[in-house]
């Protein structure tokens, strides 16, 4: 039963994202950033962990889970290092390659003009 729930939750998340991609002018990159930010916000509001305990891997694998991992890392680093932890926590909690992709993706979005769907 647990595998079925995890499968269904992951499928629902994917279906909602697909609907968002088809019904809005948002590009896939922006939707991915939205999911990561939503995972961090849900983690900060302490909603994400009970959701993961209920849904299992179906909730922890998508980009929402990555945002939650970043939030946990920042929270732990702030507790240990104070204000400096805001900048260090996400990098320590996640893989260096993924963190670098986020930083360089953000820099590229600031430098270059993104194009919206028509």
Coordinates of C-alpha atoms in Angstrom, one line a residue:
X1 CA 0.0 0.0 0.0
X2 CA 2.8 2.4 0.8
X3 CA 4.4 2.1 -2.6
X4 CA 1.0 2.8 -4.2
X5 CA 0.6 6.0 -2.2
X6 CA 4.1 7.2 -3.0
X7 CA 3.6 6.4 -6.7
X8 CA 0.3 8.3 -6.7
X9 CA 1.6 11.4 -4.9
X10 CA 4.6 11.6 -7.4
X11 CA 2.2 11.2 -10.3
X12 CA -0.1 13.9 -9.0
X13 CA 2.8 16.3 -8.6
X14 CA 3.9 15.6 -12.2
X15 CA 0.4 16.0 -13.5
X16 CA -0.1 19.3 -11.8
X17 CA 3.2 20.5 -13.2
X18 CA 2.2 19.4 -16.7
X19 CA -1.1 21.2 -16.4
X20 CA 0.8 24.3 -15.3
X21 CA 3.2 24.0 -18.3
X22 CA 0.3 23.7 -20.8
X23 CA -2.1 26.3 -19.4
X24 CA 0.3 29.1 -18.6
X25 CA 3.1 31.0 -20.4
X26 CA 5.7 29.8 -17.8
X27 CA 8.8 28.2 -19.2
X28 CA 10.0 24.9 -17.7
X29 CA 12.9 26.5 -16.0
X30 CA 10.7 28.9 -14.1
X31 CA 8.4 26.1 -13.1
X32 CA 11.3 24.1 -11.7
X33 CA 12.5 27.2 -9.7
X34 CA 8.9 27.6 -8.5
X35 CA 8.9 24.0 -7.3
X36 CA 12.2 24.3 -5.4
X37 CA 11.0 27.5 -3.7
X38 CA 7.7 25.9 -2.8
X39 CA 9.5 23.0 -1.2
X40 CA 11.6 25.4 0.9
X41 CA 8.5 27.4 1.9
X42 CA 6.6 24.2 2.9
X43 CA 9.7 23.1 4.9
X44 CA 9.9 26.4 6.7
X45 CA 6.2 26.2 7.5
X46 CA 6.7 22.6 8.8
X47 CA 4.2 21.2 6.4
X48 CA 6.6 19.3 4.1
X49 CA 7.9 16.7 6.6
X50 CA 4.4 15.4 7.6
X51 CA 3.7 15.2 3.8
X52 CA 6.9 13.2 3.2
X53 CA 6.0 10.8 6.1
X54 CA 2.6 10.2 4.5
X55 CA 3.7 10.0 0.9
X56 CA 7.2 8.7 1.2
X57 CA 9.5 8.8 -1.9
X58 CA 6.7 10.2 -4.0
X59 CA 7.1 13.5 -2.2
X60 CA 10.8 13.5 -1.4
X61 CA 12.2 12.8 -4.9
X62 CA 10.8 15.7 -7.0
X63 CA 12.1 19.3 -6.9
X64 CA 9.9 20.0 -3.9
X65 CA 12.2 17.7 -2.0
X66 CA 15.3 19.5 -3.2
X67 CA 13.9 22.8 -1.9
X68 CA 13.2 21.2 1.5
X69 CA 16.8 19.9 1.7
X70 CA 18.0 23.4 1.0
X71 CA 15.8 24.8 3.7
X72 CA 17.0 22.2 6.3
X73 CA 20.6 22.9 5.4
X74 CA 20.1 26.7 5.8
X75 CA 18.2 26.2 9.1
X76 CA 21.0 24.0 10.6
X77 CA 23.8 26.3 9.4
X78 CA 22.0 29.4 10.8
X79 CA 21.7 27.6 14.2
X80 CA 25.5 26.9 14.1
X81 CA 27.0 29.9 12.3
X82 CA 24.5 32.7 12.7
X83 CA 23.8 35.0 9.8
X84 CA 26.6 33.5 7.7
X85 CA 24.7 30.2 7.7
X86 CA 22.1 31.7 5.3
X87 CA 24.8 31.6 2.6
X88 CA 26.5 28.4 3.6
X89 CA 23.6 26.1 4.6
X90 CA 22.2 25.4 1.1
X91 CA 25.6 24.6 -0.3
X92 CA 26.5 22.2 2.5
X93 CA 23.2 20.4 2.5
X94 CA 23.1 19.7 -1.3
X95 CA 25.5 18.5 -3.8
X96 CA 28.1 21.0 -5.0
X97 CA 27.1 20.4 -8.7
X98 CA 23.4 21.1 -8.1
X99 CA 24.2 24.2 -6.0
X100 CA 26.5 25.5 -8.8
X101 CA 23.8 24.9 -11.3
X102 CA 21.4 27.0 -9.2
X103 CA 23.8 29.9 -8.8
X104 CA 24.9 30.0 -12.4
X105 CA 21.3 29.6 -13.6
X106 CA 20.3 32.6 -11.5
X107 CA 23.2 34.7 -12.8
X108 CA 22.3 33.8 -16.4
X109 CA 18.7 34.8 -15.7
X110 CA 19.8 38.2 -14.4
X111 CA 22.2 38.8 -17.3
X112 CA 20.1 37.5 -20.2
X113 CA 16.6 38.5 -21.2
X114 CA 14.3 35.4 -20.8
X115 CA 11.7 34.8 -23.5
X116 CA 8.1 34.1 -22.6
X117 CA 6.0 31.6 -24.5
X118 CA 3.6 33.2 -27.1

